[in-house]
CSV table of C-alpha atoms and ligand atoms in Angstrom, one decimal:
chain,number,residue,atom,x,y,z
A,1,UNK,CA,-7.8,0.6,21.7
A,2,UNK,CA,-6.7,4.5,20.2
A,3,UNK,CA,-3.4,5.6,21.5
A,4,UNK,CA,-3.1,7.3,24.4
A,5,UNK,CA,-0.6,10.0,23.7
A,6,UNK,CA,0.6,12.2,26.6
A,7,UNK,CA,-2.7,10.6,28.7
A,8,UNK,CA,-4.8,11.6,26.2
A,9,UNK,CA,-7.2,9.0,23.5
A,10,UNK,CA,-6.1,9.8,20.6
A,11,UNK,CA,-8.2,8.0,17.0
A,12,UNK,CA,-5.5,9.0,14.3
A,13,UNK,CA,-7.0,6.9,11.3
A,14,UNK,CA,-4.5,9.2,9.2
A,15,UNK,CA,-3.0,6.4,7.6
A,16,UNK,CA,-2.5,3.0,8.6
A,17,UNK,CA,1.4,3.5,8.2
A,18,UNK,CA,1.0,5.3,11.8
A,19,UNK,CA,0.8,1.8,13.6
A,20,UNK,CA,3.1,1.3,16.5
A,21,UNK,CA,4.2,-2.0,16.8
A,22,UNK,CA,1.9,-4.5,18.8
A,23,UNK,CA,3.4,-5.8,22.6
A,24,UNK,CA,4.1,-9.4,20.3
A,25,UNK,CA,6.2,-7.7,18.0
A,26,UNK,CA,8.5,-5.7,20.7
A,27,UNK,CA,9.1,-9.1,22.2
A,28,UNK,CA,10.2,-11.0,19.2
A,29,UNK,CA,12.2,-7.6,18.2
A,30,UNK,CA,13.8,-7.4,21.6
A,31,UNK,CA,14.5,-11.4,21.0
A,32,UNK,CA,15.6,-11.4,17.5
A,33,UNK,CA,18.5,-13.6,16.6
A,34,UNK,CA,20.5,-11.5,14.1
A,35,UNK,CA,23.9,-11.4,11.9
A,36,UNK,CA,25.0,-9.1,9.2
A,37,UNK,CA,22.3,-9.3,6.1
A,38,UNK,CA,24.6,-7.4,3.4
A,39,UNK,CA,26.9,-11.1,3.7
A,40,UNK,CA,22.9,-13.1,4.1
A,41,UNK,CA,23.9,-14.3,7.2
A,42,UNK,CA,20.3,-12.9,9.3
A,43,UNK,CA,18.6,-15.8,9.9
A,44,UNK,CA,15.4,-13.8,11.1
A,45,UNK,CA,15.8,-11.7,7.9
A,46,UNK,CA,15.9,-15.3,5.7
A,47,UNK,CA,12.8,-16.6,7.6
A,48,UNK,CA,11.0,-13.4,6.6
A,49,UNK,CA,12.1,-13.4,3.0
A,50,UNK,CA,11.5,-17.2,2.5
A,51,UNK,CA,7.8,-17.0,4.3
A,52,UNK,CA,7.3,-14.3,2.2
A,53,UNK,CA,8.3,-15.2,-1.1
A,54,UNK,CA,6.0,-18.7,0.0
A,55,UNK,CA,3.4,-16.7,0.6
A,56,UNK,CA,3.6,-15.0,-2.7
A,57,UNK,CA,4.2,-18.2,-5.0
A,58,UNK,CA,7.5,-16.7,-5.6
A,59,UNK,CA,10.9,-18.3,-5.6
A,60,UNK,CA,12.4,-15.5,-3.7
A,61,UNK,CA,12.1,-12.9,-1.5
A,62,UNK,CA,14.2,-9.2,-0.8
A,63,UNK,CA,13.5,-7.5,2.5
A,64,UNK,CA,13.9,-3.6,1.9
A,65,UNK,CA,13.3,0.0,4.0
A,66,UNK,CA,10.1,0.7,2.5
A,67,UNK,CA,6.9,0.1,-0.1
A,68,UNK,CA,9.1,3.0,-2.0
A,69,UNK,CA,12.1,1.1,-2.3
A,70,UNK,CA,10.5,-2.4,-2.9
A,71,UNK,CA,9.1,-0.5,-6.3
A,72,UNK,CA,11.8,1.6,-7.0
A,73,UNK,CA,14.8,-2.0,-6.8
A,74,UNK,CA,11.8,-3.6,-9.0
A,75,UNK,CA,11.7,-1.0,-12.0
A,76,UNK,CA,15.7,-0.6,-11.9
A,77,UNK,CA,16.2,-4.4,-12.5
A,78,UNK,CA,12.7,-4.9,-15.2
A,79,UNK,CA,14.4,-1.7,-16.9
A,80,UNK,CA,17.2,0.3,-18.5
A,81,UNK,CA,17.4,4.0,-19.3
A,82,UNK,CA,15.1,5.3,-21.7
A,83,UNK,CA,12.9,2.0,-21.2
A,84,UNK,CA,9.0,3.0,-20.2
A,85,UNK,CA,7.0,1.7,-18.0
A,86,UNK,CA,3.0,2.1,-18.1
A,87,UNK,CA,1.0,2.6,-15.2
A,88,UNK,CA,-2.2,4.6,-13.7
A,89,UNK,CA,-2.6,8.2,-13.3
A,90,UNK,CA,-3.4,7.5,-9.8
A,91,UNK,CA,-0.5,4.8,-9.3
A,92,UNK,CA,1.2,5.8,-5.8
A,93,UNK,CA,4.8,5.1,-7.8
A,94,UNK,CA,3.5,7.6,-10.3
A,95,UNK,CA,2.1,10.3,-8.0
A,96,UNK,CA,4.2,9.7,-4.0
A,97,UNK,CA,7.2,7.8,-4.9
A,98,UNK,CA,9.1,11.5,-5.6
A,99,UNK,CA,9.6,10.3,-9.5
A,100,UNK,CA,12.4,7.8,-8.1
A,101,UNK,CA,12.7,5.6,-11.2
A,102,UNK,CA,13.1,8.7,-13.3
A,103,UNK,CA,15.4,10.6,-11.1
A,104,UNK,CA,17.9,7.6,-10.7
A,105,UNK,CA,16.8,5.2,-13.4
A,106,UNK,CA,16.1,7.2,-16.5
A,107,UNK,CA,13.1,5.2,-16.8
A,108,UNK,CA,10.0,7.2,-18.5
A,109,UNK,CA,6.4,7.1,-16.8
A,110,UNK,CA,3.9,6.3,-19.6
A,111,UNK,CA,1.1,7.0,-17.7
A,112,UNK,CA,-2.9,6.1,-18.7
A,113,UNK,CA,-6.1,6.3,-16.9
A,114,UNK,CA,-6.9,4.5,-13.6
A,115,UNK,CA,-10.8,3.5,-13.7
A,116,UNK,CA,-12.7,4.5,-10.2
A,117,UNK,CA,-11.8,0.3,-9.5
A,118,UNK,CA,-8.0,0.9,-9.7
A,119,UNK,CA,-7.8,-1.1,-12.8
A,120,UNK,CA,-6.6,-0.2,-16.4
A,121,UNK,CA,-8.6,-0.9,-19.4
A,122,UNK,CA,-7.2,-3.5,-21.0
A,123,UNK,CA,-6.9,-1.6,-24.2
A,124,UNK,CA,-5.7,1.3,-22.9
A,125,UNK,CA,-2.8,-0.9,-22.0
A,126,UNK,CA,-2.9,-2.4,-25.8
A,127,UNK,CA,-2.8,1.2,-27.1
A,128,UNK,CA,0.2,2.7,-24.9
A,129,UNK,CA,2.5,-0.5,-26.3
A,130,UNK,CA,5.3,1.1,-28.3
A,131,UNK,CA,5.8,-0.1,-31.7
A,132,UNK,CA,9.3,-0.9,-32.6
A,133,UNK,CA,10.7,2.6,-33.8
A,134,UNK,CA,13.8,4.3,-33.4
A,135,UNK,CA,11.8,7.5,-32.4
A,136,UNK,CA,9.8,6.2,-29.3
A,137,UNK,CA,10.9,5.2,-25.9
A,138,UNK,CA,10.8,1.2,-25.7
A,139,UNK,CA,7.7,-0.4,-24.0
A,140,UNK,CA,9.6,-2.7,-20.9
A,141,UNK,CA,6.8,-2.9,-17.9
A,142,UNK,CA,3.5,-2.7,-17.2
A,143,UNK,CA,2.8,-1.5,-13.0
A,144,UNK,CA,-0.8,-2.3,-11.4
A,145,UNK,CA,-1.4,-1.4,-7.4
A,146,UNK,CA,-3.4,-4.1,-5.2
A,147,UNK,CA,-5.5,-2.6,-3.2
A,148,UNK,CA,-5.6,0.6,-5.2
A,149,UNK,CA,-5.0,3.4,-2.3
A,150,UNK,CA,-6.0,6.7,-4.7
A,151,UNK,CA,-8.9,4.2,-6.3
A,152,UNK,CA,-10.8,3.9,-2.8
A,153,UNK,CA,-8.7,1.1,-1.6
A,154,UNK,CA,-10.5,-1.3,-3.8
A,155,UNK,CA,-8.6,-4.8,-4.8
A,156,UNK,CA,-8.2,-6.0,-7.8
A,157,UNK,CA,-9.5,-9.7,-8.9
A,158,UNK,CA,-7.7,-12.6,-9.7
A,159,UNK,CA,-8.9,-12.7,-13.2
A,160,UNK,CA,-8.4,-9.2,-13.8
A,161,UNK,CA,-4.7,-9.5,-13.0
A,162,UNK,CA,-4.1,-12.5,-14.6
A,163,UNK,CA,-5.6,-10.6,-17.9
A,164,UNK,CA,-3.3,-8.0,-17.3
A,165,UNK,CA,-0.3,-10.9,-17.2
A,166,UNK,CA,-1.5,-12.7,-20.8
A,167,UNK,CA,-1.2,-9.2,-22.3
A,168,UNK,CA,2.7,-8.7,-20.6
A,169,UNK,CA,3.3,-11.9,-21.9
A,170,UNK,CA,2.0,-11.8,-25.4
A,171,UNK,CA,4.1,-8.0,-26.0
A,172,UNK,CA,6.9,-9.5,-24.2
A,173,UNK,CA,6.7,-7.2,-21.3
A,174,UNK,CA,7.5,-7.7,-17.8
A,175,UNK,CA,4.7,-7.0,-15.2
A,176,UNK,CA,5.1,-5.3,-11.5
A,177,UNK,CA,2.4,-5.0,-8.9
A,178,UNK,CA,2.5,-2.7,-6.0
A,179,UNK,CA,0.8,-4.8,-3.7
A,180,UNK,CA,1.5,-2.7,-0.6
A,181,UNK,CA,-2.0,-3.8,0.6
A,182,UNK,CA,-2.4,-7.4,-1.1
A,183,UNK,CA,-3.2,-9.0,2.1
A,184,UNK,CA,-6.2,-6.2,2.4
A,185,UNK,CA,-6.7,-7.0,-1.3
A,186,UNK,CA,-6.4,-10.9,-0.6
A,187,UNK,CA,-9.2,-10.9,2.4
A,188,UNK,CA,-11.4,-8.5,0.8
A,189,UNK,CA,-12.1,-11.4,-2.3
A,190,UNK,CA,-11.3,-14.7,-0.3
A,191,UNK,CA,-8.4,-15.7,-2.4
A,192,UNK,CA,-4.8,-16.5,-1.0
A,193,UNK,CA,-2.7,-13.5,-2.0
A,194,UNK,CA,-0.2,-16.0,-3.7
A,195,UNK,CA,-3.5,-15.8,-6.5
A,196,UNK,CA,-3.2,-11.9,-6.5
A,197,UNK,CA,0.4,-12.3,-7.8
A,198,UNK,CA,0.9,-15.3,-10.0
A,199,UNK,CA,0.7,-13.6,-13.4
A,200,UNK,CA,3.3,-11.0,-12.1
A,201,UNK,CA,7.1,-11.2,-12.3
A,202,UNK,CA,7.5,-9.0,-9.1
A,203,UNK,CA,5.3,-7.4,-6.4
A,204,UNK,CA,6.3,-5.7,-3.4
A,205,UNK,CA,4.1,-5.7,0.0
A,206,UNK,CA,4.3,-3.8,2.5
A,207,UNK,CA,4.7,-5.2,6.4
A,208,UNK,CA,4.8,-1.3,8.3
A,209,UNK,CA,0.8,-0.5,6.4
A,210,UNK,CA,-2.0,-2.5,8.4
A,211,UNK,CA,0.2,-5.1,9.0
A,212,UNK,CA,2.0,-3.0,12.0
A,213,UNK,CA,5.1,-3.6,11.4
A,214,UNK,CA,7.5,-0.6,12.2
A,215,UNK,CA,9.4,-0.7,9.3
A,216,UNK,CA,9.6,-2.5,6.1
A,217,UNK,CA,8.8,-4.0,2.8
A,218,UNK,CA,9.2,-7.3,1.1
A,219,UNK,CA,10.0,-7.9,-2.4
A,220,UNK,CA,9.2,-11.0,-4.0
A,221,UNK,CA,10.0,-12.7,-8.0
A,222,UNK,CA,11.9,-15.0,-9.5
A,223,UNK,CA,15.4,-16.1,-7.9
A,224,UNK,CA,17.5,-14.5,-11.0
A,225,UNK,CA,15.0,-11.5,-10.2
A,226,UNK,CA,15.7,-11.0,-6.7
A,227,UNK,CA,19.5,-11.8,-7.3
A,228,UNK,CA,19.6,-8.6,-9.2
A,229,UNK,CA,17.3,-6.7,-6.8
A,230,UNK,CA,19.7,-7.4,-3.9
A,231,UNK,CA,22.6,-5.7,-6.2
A,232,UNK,CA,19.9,-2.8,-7.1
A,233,UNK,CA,19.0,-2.8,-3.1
A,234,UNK,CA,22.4,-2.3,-2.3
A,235,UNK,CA,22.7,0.9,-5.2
A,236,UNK,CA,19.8,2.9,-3.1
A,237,UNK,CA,21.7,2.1,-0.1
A,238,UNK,CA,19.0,0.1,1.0
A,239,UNK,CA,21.8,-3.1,2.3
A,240,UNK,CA,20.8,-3.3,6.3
A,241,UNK,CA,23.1,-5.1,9.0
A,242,UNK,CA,21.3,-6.7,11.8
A,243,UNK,CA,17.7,-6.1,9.7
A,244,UNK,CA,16.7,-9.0,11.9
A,245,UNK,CA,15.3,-6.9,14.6
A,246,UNK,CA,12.9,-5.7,12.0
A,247,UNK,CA,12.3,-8.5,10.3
A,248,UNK,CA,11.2,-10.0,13.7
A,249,UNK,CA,8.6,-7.8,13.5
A,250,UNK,CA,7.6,-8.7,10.0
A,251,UNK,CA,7.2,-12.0,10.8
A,252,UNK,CA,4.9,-11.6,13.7
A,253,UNK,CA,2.6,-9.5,11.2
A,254,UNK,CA,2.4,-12.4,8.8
A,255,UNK,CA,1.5,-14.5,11.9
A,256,UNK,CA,-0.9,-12.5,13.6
A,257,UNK,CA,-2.3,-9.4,11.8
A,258,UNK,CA,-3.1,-10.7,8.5
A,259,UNK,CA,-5.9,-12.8,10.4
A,260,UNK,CA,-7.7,-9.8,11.8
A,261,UNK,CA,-7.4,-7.9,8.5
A,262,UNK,CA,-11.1,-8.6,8.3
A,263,UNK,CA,-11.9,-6.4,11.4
A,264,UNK,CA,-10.7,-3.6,9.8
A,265,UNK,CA,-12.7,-4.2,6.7
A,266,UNK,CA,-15.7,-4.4,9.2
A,267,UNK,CA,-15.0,-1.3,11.2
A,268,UNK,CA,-14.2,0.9,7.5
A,269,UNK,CA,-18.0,-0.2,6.4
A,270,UNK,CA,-19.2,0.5,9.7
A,271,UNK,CA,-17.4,3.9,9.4
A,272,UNK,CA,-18.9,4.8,6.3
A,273,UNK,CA,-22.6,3.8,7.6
A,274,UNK,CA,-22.2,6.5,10.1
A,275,UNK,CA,-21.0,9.2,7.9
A,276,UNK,CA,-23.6,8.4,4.7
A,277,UNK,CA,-25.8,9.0,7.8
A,278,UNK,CA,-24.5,12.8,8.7
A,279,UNK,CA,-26.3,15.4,6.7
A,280,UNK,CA,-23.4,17.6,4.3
A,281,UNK,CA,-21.2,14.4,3.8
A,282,UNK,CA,-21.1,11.9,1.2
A,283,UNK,CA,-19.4,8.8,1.2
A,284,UNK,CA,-18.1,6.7,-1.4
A,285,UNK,CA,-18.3,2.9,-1.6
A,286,UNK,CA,-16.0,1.1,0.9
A,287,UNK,CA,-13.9,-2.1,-0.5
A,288,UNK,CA,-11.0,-3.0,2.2
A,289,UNK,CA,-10.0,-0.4,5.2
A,290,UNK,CA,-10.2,2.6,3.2
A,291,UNK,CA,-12.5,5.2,3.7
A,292,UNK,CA,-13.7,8.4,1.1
A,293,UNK,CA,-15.6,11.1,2.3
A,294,UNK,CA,-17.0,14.0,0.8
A,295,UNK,CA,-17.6,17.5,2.0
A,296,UNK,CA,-20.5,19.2,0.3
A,297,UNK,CA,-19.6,22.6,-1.5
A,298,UNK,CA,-22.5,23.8,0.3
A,299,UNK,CA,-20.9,23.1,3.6
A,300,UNK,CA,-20.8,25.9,6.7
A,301,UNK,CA,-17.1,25.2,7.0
A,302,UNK,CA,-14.2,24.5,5.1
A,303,UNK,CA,-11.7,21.3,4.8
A,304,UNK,CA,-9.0,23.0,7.1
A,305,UNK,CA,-11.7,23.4,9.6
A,306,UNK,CA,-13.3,20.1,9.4
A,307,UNK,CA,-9.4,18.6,10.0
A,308,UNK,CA,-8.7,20.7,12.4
A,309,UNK,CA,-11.9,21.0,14.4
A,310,UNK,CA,-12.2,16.9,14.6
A,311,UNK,CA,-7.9,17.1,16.0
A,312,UNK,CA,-9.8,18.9,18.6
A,313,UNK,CA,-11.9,16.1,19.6
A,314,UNK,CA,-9.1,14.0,19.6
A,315,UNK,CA,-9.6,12.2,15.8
A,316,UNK,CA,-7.2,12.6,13.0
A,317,UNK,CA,-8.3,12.4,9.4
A,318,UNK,CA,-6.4,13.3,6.2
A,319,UNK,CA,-7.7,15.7,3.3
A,320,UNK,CA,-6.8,14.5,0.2
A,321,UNK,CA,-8.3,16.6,-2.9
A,322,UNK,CA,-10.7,19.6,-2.5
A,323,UNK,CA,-13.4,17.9,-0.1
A,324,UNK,CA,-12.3,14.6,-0.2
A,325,UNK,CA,-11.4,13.0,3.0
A,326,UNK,CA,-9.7,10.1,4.2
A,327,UNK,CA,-9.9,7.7,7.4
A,328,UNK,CA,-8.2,4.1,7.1
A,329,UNK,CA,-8.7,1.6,9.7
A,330,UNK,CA,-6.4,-0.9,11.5
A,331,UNK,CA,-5.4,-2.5,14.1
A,332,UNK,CA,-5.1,0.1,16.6
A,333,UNK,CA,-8.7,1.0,16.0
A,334,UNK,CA,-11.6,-0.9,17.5
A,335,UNK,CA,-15.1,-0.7,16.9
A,336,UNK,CA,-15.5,2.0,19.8
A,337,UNK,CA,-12.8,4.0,17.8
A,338,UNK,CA,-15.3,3.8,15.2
A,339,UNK,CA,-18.6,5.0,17.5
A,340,UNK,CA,-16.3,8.1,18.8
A,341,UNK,CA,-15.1,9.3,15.5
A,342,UNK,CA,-18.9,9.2,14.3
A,343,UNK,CA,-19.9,11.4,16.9
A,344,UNK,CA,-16.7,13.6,16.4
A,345,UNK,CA,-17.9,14.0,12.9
A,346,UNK,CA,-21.4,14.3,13.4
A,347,UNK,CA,-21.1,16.9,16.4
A,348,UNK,CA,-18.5,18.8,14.3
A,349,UNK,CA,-21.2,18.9,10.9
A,350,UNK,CA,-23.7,20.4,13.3
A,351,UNK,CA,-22.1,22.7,14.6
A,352,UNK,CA,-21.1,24.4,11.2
B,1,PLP,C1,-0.1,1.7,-2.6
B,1,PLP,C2,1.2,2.2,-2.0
B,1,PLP,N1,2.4,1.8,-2.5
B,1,PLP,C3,3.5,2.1,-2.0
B,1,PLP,C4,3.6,2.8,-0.8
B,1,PLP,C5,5.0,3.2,-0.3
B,1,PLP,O1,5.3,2.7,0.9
B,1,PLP,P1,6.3,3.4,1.9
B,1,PLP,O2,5.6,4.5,2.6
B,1,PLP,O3,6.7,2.2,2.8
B,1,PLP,O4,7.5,3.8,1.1
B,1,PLP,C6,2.4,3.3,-0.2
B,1,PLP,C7,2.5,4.1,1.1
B,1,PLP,O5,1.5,4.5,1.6
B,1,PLP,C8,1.2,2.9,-0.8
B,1,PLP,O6,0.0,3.3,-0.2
């Protein structure tokens, strides 16, 4: 099922933001009935943001460009300049999102440490809660990310979250979850997503990660909430015309891919099997479609060469950190994918 790029099979488990779109999705984009979404007059666009804010137990929803600008519109409307916002060391809006909020919202990163699970202890939250003193920045948010990408792509419970909610509540703070991967998050524990998000005032998913989508993010909160967001969307320059052709596309992922989400659950464990098996590699545990290798120090080759030397057998990985590897599954993957990349890696290992 790989892509076949100028005739050739090509396994790029890179990311699973390198999707194309599925045969479905051209259709319905090719089909899509559209209007001008800046005035709200896309009906494909206000299918996607109503099935999506339904499917998140929110009132509202806000299509946007990207994961990145779903967060980015959410921390300019739950803060003002000056305000701090706590999240994880390892938070993708802390480390990838180019220090957006900062840059155009003045907002300050109070940032604590992510446990191997993604979460944040609970009093390390308690503890980076400003006081009320002239001196200090003002406490406004609290950020968690669901599945945690950095964190081994693990999810984060229900009652972990909702936790995480009673202490927003009880400071007064607002609470934001990057769910770029919920639905990985939601199928990996068996819960609705719309159970993921109820103790948060915002979360942003993504429909262009293992969803397939080509382009886009949904936002989802209160109706006051996404009221504001539309005004903060339209700041970023983020206000689309006929978005319909996208959201067509969106709406065929919530349809059809977040079924088979499971598959690539499967195929990332099976993954991991294979490499625990291959002597000078060490994987770490697998939670959703998110794969962690190791490289031993000991190894004959370096990282550059284990990348480059698997490109040449036709499988893409990312490093990320000194012999720490990466391979995320989705749908263009199958569990033959999975058999050829083992033997890529295995055949690569030996020959070191
Ligand atoms: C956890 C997480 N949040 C947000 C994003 C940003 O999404 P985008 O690339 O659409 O801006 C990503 C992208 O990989 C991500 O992994």
């Amino acid at each position: 099922m790989a892509f076949i790029i100028n005739g050739q099979k090509i396994i790029d488990l890179r990311s699973d933001t390198i999707t194309h779109p599925t045969p479905e999705m051209r259709q319905a984009m090719a089909q899509a009935e559209v209007g001008d979404d800046v005035y709200g007059e896309d009906p494909t666009v206000n299918k996607l943001e109503a099935r999506s804010a339904e499917l998140m137990g929110k009132e509202a929803g806000l299509f946007v460009a990207s994961g990145t600008m779903g967060n980015l519109v959410a921390l300019l409307v739950h803060c003002g300049r000056g305000d701090e916002i706590i999240l994880g060391d390892q938070a993708h809006t802390f480390v990838y999102e180019a220090g957006g909020s900062a840059a155009l919202g003045g907002i300050h990163p109070h940032i604590i440490k992510n446990q191997p699970d993604g979460t944040l202890l609970l009093q390390d939250i308690l503890a980076a809660i400003r006081g009320d003193d002239v001196h200090l920045p003002r406490t406004r948010l609290i950020c968690l990310e669901n599945t945690h990408n950095r964190c081994a792509g693990s999810p984060l419970s229900a009652a972990y979250t909702q936790s995480v909610g009673e202490l927003a509540r009880a400071h007064g703070l607002k609470f934001h979850i990057d769910g770029a991967r919920i639905f990985n998050a939601a199928t990996a524990l068996g819960v609705p997503p719309k159970e993921l998000t109820a103790p948060a005032d915002s979360i942003t998913f993504c429909l262009s990660k293992a969803l397939c989508a080509p382009v886009g993010s949904v936002l989802c909160g209160s109706r006051e909430f996404i009221n504001e967001a539309r005004r903060a969307r339209k700041i970023v320059g983020g206000g689309m015309r006929q978005a319909g052709v996208l959201a067509a596309a969106g709406l065929i992922a919530l349809e059809q891919i977040v079924p088979r989400l499971g598959q690539d659950h499967a195929n990332a464990k099976k993954l991991a099997e294979g490499i625990a098996a291959i002597p000078g590699l060490t994987v770490e545990p697998v939670h959703t479609n998110i794969v962690y290798f190791r490289l031993s120090p000991q190894a004959q080759l370096g990282d550059e060469q284990l990348i480059a030397q698997l490109a040449e057998r036709h499988v893409k990985l990312l490093a990320l950190g000194v012999h720490r590897f990466r391979a995320v599954m989705h749908y263009w993957i199958d569990s033959d994918d999975i058999d050829a990349a083992t033997i890529a890696l295995r055949d690569v290992m030996r020959d070191a």
